[in-house]
XYZ file of C-alpha atoms in Angstrom:
607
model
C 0.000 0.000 0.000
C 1.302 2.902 -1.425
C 0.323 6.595 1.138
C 0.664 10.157 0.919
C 1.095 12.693 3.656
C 0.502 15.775 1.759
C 0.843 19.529 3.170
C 0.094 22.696 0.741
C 1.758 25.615 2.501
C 1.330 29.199 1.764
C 5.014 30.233 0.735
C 7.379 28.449 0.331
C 9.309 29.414 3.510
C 6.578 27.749 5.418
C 6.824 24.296 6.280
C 4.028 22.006 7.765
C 4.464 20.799 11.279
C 1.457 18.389 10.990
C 2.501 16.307 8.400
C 6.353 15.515 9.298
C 4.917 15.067 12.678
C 2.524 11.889 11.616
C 5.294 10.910 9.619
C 7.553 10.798 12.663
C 5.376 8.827 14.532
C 4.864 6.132 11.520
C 8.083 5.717 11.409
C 8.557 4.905 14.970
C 5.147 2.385 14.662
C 5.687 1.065 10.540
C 3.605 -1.455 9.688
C 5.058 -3.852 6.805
C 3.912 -3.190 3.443
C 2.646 -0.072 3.605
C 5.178 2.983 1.843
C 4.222 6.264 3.443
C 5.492 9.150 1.867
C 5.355 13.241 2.754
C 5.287 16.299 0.133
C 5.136 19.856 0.349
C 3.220 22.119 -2.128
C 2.478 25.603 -2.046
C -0.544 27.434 -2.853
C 1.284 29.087 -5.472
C 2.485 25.760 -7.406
C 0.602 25.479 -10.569
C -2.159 22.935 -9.691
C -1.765 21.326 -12.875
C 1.489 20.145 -12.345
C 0.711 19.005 -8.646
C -2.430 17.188 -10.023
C -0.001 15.263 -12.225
C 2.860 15.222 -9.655
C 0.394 13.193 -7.819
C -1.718 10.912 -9.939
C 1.846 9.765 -11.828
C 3.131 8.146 -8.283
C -0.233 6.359 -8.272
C -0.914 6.675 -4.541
C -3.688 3.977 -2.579
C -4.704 6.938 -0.604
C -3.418 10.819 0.003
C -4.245 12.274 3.443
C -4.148 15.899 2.937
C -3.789 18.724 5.490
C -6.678 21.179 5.164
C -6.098 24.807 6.643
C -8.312 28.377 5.344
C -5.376 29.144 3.439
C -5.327 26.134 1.412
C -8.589 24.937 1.324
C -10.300 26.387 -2.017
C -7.168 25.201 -3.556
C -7.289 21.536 -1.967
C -10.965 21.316 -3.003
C -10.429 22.680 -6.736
C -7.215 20.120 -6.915
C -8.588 16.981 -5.534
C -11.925 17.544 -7.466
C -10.307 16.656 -10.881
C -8.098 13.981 -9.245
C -11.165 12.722 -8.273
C -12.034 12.481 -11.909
C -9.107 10.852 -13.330
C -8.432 8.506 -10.197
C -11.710 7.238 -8.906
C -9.835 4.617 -6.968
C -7.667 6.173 -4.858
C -8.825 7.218 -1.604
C -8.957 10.821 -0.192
C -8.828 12.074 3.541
C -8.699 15.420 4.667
C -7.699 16.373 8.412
C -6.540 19.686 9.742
C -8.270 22.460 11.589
C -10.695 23.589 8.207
C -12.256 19.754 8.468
C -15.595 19.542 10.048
C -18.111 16.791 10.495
C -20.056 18.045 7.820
C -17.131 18.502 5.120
C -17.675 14.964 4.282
C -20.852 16.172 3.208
C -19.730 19.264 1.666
C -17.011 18.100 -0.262
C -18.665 14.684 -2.196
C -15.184 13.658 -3.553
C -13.786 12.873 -0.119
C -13.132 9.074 1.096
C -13.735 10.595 4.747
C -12.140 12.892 7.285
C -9.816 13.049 10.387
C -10.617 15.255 13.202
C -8.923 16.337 15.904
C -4.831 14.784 16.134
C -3.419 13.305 13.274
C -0.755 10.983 14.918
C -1.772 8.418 16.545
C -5.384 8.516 14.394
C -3.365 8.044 11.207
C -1.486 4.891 12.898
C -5.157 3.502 13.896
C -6.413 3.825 10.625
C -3.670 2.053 8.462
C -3.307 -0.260 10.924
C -7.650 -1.408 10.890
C -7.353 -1.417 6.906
C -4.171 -3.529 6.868
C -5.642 -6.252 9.247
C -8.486 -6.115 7.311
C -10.924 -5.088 9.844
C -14.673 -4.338 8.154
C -16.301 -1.013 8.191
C -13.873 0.040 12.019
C -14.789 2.759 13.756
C -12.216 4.398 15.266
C -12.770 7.461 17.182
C -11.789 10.801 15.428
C -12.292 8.864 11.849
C -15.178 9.680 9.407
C -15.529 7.816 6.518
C -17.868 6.189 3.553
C -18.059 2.895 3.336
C -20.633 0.944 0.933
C -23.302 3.948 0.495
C -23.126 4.600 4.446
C -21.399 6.814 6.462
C -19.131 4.919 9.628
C -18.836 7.626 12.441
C -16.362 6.743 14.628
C -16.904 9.492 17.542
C -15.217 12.402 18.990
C -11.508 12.522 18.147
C -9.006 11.235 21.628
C -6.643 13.025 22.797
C -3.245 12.190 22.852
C -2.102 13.158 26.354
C 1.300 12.669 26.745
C 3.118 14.526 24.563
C 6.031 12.644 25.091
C 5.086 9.216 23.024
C 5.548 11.508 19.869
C 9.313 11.475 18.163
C 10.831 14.725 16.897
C 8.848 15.485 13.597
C 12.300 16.221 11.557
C 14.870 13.656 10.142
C 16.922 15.498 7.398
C 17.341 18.679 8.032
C 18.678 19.256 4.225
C 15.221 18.758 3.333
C 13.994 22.718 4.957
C 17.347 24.638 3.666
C 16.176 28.272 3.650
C 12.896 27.736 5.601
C 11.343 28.093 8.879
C 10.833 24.597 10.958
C 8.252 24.626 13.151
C 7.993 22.871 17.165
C 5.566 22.634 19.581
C 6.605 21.830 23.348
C 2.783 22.380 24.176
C -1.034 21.588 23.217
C -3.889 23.823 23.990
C -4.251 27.250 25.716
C -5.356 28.099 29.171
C -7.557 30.831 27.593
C -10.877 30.246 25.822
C -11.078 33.616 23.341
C -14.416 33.136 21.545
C -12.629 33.550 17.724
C -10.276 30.760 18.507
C -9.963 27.060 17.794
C -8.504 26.315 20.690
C -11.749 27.548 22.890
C -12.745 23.849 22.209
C -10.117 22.193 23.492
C -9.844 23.368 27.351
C -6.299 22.650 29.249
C -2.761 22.317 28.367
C -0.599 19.409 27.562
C 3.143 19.705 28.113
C 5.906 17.885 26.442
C 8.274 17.239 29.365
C 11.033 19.899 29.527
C 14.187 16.944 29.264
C 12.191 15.824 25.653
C 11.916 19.739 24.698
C 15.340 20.017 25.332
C 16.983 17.013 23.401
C 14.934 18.397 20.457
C 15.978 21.997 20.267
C 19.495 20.244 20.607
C 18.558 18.962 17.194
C 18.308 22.190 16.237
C 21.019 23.862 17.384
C 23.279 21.320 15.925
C 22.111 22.076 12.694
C 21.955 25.926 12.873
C 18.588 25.982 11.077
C 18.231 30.010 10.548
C 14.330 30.255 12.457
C 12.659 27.736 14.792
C 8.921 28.484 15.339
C 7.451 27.558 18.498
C 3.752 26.671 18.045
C 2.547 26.790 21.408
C -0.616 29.283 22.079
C 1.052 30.806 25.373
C 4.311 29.781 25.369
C 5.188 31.402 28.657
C 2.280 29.704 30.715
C 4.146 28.020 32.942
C 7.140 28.817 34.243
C 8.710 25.549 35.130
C 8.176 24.737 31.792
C 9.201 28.319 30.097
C 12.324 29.222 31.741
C 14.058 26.446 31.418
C 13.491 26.151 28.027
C 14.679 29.531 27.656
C 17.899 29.172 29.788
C 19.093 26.220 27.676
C 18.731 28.443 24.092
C 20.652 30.937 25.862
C 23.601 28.667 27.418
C 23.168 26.862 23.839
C 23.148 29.707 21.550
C 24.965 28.738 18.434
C 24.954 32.526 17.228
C 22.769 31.595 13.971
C 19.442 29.910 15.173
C 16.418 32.765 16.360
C 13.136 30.835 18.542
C 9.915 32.878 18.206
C 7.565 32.810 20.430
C 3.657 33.426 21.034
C 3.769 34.876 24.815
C 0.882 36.519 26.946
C 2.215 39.739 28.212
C 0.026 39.688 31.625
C 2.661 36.564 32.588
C 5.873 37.699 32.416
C 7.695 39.082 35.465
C 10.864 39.629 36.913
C 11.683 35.862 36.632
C 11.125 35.772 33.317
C 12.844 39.098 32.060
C 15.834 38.130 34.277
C 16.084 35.213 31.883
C 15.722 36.877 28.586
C 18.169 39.793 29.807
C 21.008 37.654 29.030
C 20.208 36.598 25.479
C 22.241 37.478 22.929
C 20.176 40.287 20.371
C 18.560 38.302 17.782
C 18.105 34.915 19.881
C 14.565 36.253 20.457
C 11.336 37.409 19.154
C 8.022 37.053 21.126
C 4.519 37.573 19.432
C 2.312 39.466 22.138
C -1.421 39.210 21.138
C -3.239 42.042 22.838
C -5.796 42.369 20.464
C -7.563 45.229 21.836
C -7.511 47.474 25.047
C -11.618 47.519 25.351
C -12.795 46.104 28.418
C -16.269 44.942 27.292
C -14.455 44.027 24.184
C -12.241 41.999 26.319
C -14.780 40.431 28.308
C -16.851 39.609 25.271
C -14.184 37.651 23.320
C -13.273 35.983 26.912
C -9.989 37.271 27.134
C -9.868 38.984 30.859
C -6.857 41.768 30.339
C -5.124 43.652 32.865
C -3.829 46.576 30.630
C -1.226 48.615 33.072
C 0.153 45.306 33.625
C 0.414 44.263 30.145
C 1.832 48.162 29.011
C 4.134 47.374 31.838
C 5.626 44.277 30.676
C 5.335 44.764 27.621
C 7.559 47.937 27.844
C 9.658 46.011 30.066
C 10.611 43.501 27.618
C 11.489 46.055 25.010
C 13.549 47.599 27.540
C 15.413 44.902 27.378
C 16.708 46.036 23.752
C 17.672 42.221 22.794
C 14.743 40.643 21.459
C 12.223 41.143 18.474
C 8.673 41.963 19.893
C 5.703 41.909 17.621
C 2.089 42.862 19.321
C -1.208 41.934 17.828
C -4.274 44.124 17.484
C -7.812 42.487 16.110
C -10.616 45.293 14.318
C -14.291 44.113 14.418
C -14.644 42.494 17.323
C -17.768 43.123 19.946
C -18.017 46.136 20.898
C -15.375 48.230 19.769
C -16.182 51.197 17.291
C -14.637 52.425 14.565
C -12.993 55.010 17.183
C -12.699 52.949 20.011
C -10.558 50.759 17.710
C -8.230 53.801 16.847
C -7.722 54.317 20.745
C -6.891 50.820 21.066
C -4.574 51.413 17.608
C -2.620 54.304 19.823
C -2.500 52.997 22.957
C -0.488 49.367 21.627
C 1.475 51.650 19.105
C 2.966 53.856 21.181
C 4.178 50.496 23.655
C 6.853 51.152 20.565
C 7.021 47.484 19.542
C 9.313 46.578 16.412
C 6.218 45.366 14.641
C 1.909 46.202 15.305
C 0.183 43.473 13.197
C -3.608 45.356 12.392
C -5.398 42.174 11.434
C -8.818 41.449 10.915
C -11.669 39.258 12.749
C -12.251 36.230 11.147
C -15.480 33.550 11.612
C -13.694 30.481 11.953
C -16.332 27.671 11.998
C -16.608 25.107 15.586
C -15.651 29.013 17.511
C -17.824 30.235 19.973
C -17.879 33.571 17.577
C -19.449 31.761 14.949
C -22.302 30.812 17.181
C -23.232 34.499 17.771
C -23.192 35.619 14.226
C -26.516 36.588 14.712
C -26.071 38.345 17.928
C -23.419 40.796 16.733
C -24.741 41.567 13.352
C -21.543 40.091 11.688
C -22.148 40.113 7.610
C -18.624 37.888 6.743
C -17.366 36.534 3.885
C -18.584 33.590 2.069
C -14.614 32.476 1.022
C -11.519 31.465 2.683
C -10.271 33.027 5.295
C -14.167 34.175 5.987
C -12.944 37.758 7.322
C -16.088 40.047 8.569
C -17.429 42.541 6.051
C -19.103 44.336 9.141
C -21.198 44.064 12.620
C -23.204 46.619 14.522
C -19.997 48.304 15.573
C -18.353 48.996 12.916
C -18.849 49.650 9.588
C -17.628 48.303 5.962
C -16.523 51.772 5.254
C -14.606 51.762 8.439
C -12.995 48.389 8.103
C -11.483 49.347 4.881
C -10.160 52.645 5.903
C -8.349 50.242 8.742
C -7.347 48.227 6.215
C -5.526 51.109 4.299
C -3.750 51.937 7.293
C -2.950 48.300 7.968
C -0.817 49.075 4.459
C 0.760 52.305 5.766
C 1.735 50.423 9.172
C 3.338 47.873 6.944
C 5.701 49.782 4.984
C 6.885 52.456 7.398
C 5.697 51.506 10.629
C 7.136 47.481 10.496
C 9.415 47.394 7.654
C 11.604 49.316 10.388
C 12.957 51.694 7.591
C 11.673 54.828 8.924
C 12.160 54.799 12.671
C 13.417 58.468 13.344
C 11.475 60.020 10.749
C 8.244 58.392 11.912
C 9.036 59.463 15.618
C 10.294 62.988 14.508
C 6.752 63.576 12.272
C 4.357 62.478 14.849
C 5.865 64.944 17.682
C 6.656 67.549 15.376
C 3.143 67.186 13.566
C 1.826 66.576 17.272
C -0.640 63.949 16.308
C -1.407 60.692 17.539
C -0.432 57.473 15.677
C -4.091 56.659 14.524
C -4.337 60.422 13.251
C -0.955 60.495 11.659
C -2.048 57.206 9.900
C -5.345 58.850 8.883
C -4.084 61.663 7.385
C -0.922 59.787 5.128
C -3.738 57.371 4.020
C -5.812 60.289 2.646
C -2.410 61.472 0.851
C -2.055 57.888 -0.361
C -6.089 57.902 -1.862
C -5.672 61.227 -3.240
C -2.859 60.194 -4.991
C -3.904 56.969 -6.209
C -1.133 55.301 -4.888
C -3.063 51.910 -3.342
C -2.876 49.404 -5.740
C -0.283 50.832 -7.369
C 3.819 49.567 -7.360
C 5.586 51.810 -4.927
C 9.311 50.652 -4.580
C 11.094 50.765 -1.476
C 13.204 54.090 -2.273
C 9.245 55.435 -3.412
C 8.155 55.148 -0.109
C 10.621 57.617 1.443
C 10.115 59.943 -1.586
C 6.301 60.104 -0.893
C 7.006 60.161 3.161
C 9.202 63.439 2.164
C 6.492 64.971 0.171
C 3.405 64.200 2.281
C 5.417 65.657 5.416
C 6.488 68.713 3.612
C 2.673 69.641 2.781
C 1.368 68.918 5.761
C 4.133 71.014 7.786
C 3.408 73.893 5.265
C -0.143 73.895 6.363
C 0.373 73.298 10.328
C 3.543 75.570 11.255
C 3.898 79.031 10.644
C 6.033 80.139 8.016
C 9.114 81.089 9.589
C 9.608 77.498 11.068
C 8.689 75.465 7.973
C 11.580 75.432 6.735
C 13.873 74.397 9.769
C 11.331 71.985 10.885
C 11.388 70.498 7.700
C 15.142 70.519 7.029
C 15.466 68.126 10.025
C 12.501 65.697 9.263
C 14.597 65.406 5.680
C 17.911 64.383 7.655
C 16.046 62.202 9.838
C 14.537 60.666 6.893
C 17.788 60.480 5.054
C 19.585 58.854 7.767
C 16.760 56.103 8.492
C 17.082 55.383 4.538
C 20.941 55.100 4.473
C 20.673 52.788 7.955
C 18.048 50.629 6.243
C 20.698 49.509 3.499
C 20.507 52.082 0.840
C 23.702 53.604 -0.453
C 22.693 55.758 -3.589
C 21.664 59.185 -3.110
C 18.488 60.866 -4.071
C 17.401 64.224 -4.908
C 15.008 64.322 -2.743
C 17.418 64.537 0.324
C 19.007 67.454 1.080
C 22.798 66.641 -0.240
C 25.506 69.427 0.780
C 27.695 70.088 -1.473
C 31.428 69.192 -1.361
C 33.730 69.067 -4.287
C 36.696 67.490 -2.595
C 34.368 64.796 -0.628
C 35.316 61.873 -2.979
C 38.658 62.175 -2.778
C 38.724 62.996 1.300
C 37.231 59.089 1.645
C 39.850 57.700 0.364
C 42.439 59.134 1.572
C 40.600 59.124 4.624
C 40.271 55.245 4.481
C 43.868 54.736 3.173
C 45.349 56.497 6.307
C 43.004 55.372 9.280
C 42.894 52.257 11.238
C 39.926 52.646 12.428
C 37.752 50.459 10.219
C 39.781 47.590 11.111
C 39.282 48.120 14.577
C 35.635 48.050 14.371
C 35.097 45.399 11.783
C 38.160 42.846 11.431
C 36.625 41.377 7.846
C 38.622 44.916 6.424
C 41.982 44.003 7.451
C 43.964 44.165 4.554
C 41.262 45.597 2.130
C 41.936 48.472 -0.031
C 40.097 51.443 0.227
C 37.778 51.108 -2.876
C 37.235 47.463 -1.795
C 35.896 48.981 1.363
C 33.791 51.358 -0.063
C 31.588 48.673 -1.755
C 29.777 47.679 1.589
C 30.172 50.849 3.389
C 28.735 53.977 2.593
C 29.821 57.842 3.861
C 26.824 60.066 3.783
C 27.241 64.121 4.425
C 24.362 65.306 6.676
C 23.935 69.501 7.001
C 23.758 68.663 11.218
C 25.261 66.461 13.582
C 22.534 64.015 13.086
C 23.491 61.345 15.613
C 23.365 63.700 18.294
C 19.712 64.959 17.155
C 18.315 61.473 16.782
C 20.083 60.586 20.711
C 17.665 63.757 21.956
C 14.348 62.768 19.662
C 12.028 63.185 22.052
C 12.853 66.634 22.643
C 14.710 67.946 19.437
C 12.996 71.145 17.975
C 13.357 73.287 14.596
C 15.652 75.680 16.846
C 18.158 72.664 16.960
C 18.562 72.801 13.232
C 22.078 74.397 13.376
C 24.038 73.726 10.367
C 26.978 71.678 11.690
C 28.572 69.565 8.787
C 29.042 65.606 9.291
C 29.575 62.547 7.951
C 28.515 59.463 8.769
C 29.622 55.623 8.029
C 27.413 53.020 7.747
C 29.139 49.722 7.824
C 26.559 47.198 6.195
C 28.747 44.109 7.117
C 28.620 44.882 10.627
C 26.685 41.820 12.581
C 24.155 41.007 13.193
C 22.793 42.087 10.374
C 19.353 43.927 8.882
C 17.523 47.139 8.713
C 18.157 48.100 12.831
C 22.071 46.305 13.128
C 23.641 48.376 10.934
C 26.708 50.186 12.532
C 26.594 53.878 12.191
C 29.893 55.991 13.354
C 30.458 59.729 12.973
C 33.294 61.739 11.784
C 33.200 65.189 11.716
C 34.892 66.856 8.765
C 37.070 63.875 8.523
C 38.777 64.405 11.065
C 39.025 61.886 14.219
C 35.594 59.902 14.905
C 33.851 61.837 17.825
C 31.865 58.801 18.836
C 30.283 55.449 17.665
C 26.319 56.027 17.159
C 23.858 53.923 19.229
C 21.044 54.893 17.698
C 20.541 51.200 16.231
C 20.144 49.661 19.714
């Protein structure tokens, strides 16, 4: 008998945890005769070829993972394979599989629900033995005309009976692996899945370890931890995190989904001593409504949360992304927008504005009715609207979800995007508001804007808008240092050419200064060894010398207070190193030099 484990993921970075993980625990309970095999597709394969890909191996049966990403495509695919292999069977399982897709989708075989491992195991094992119509719990299946129900999915309640889900690590070159050292969440939030499954199962911590040792070893680039609330319990958590730390191999970064309310002083005293980049915690807030919270069933204590939450970022070592939901009960258009400024100005590296979606089985999709939710009839059945908020309003978020995107958590425009909201003194949600009106008036959604096109139109939209908020006399200034701010965030971001658009002072002799500049100091190799022994125009082809009108560095270390009465001319040059490590768009190493002469100081800012 001839099996495929099949997972279509969404990019090809992704990988599927599901699959490699019933794999795993096949292999450690095979059952002679039966070749089970696992493949990875991507949404954005043509089908055609994956249709063919398939029906060419001439598979007994393909058990495919089902997810609201995937599953118009799954049904569209397996509907013509249907057609030119009525013999095969076809199983779905995954978290879009319901007891009534058998009925919904008329060329499945039948469905698994709930956990795949063991369940898989069951069933190859009952049709190997030969076992008539079986009914195994979790399975779903047709059989002679009839439909054999074998009841709610088990379980699987120690963790610890399944293997690691990865054998060749050659296999994921260049894409994120994901692990889960826990089942279930402790919370029940009415939009999730995992409201249905109450309680968490733990993998035991010596098991967790000897995996991410796997890891480790093999210096994969991102592990993915799975787990709803990572940091639940601490005699799970910390140790966990203590052995990445002591184990750090200086390549491998662990993300994590953590609930800000439980972190403390144990926990940050931990994280402290990670190296930058070992790090990045997801922190769903989701909103900072109270009914809202209490509606959704996700009790929030907001100081604490701000509190941690600025706490960890504090910390300046680790990537923290924070989570904000529009359309849930409750919460208005402008009710959202306070909940918009209150997580935004936590200053977290990223604020993901996503969108309430209907999942079927949640809680949320029982009180449809009771909300006024209109949602979509496709994949991944996002809400047009509810009594709260409007269509109109949702898409205006959704323009701004664009905006936040490509300045706010691209991390290219840092100091300009601090310097404009002060100096413009308006909120985040009103800054947002009023560059999205520049972007409709312009046409520019739906539209290619480049990378270098985004600071162009930040330059231009700032300009107006100063014109019509400051008085005349201080335009100019105030604008002058927006420009450098701007200038510098582009030039830290990885950009070396200029553009006209920046204010570029003029010196004839500058060319010539670098290199003799470069030729006679030692100070490159001092700060980055890899230019020992280079030559000054080998150098100059990953490092870049950029003349700013002020002393820039200085004005970005007093932001929060810097003023158009600052803007005194003061010529300097700065160096961006781009091999400096580690590397992207915050890690590259910025030095002064004023005039050429001795460096003054190293800059900070990127920290």
């Amino acid at each position: 008998m001839k099996l495929l484990l099949m997972a279509l993921n969404s990019k090809y970075i992704h990988s599927n945890l599901a699959v490699h993980s019933i794999l795993a625990y096949w292999r450690a309970h095979p059952i002679e005769g039966v070749e089970v095999t696992c493949r990875e597709f991507t949404i954005n394969h043509q089908m055609d070829r994956v249709l063919s890909d398939i029906y060419e191996e001439d598979y007994d049966a393909v058990f495919a993972s089902a997810y609201i990403w995937n599953i118009e495509t799954l049904t569209q695919l397996f509907t013509n394979f249907r057609k030119v292999n009525p013999e095969a069977k076809i199983f779905f399982g995954g978290p879009e599989v319901t007891e009534a897709s058998l009925e919904q989708l008329p060329f499945l075989d039948g469905i698994l629900l709930g956990e795949g491992e063991v369940l898989f195991t069951r069933i190859v094992e009952a049709v190997m033995s030969g076992t008539v119509r079986p009914k195994i719990p979790g399975w779903i299946y047709r059989a002679d005309g009839e439909t054999v129900n074998g009841g709610p999915a088990e379980r699987i309640e120690n963790l610890d009976v399944l293997p690691f889900p990865y054998e060749d690590f050659s296999a994921f070159e260049n894409r994120i692996l994901y692990y889960e050292s826990t089942r279930g969440c402790p919370y029940r939030c009415s939009y999730c899945l995992s409201a249905n499954t109450p309680g968490v199962r733990y993998r035991s911590v010596t098991v967790v370890l000897h995996d991410l040792e796997a890891f480790i070893k093999a210096q994969v680039p991102q592990v993915k931890f799975v787990d709803r609330t990572f940091n639940v319990k601490k005699t799970h958590a910390i140790p966990i995190l203590e052995y990445l730390i002591e184990h750090d191999n200086g390549v491998t970064n662990f993300h994590f989904e953590m609930t800000a309310e439980l972190l403390d002083e144990d926990y940050l005293s931990v994280i402290k001593r990670a190296r930058p980049g070992l790090f990045q915690f997801e922190i769903g807030i989701q909103t900072t409504h109270d009914p809202t919270l209490h509606a959704i069933q996700r009790p929030m204590r907001a100081e604490k949360t701000e509190k941690n939450i600025r706490a960890l970022l504090a910390l300046k070592n680790s990537h923290v992304h924070v989570d904000l939901i529009a359309g849930l009960p409750y919460e208005t258009f402008e009710r959202f927008l306070q909940s918009f400024d209150e997580v935004y100005r936590l200053g977290a590296h990223q604020v993901q504005l996503g969108f309430l979606k209907i999942l079927k089985g949640t809680p949320m999709d029982g009180q449809r009715e009771m909300h006024g939710y209109q949602v979509r009839s496709e994949t991944p059945y996002e809400i047009l609207e509810n009594r709260y908020i409007s269509f109109a309003s949702l898409s205006i978020l959704k323009d701004i979800e664009v905006l936040v995107e490509s300045y706010h958590n691209s991390g290219r425009f840092k100091w300009a995007l601090m310097y404009a909201m002060r100096s413009l003194e308006l909120s985040p949600s009103a800054f947002y508001l009023l560059l999205r009106d520049y972007f409709k008036d312009r046409a520019l959604y739906g539209a290619p804007v480049s990378a270098t096109r985004l600071y162009e139109i930040f330059n231009a939209f700032y300009f107006e808008t100063i014109q019509e908020k400051e008085s005349p006399d201080l335009v100019e200034s105030t604008f002058a240092l927006f420009n450098a701010f701007l200038k510098y965030d582009y030039h830290l971001s990885g950009f070396k050419t200029q553009q006209p658009f920046f204010d570029n002072p003029e010196w004839p002799t500058f060319n010539t200064l670098r290199l003799e500049w470069l030729k006679q100091s030692g100070f490159l190799e001092s700060v980055n060894p890899i230019y020992r022994g280079q030559t000054a125009k080998q150098i100059l082809k990953t490092v870049a010398f950029v003349p700013f009108k002020y002393d820039i560095i200085t004005l970005i270390q007093r932001i929060s207070s810097v003023s158009p009465q600052d803007a005194v001319p003061e010529r300097t040059v700065v160096l961006f190193d781009y091999l400096a490590e580690p590397r992207g768009p915050e890690a590259v190493h910025a030095y002064v030099a004023k005039a050429f002469g001795l460096i003054a100081e190293k800059g900070e800012t990127n920290e």
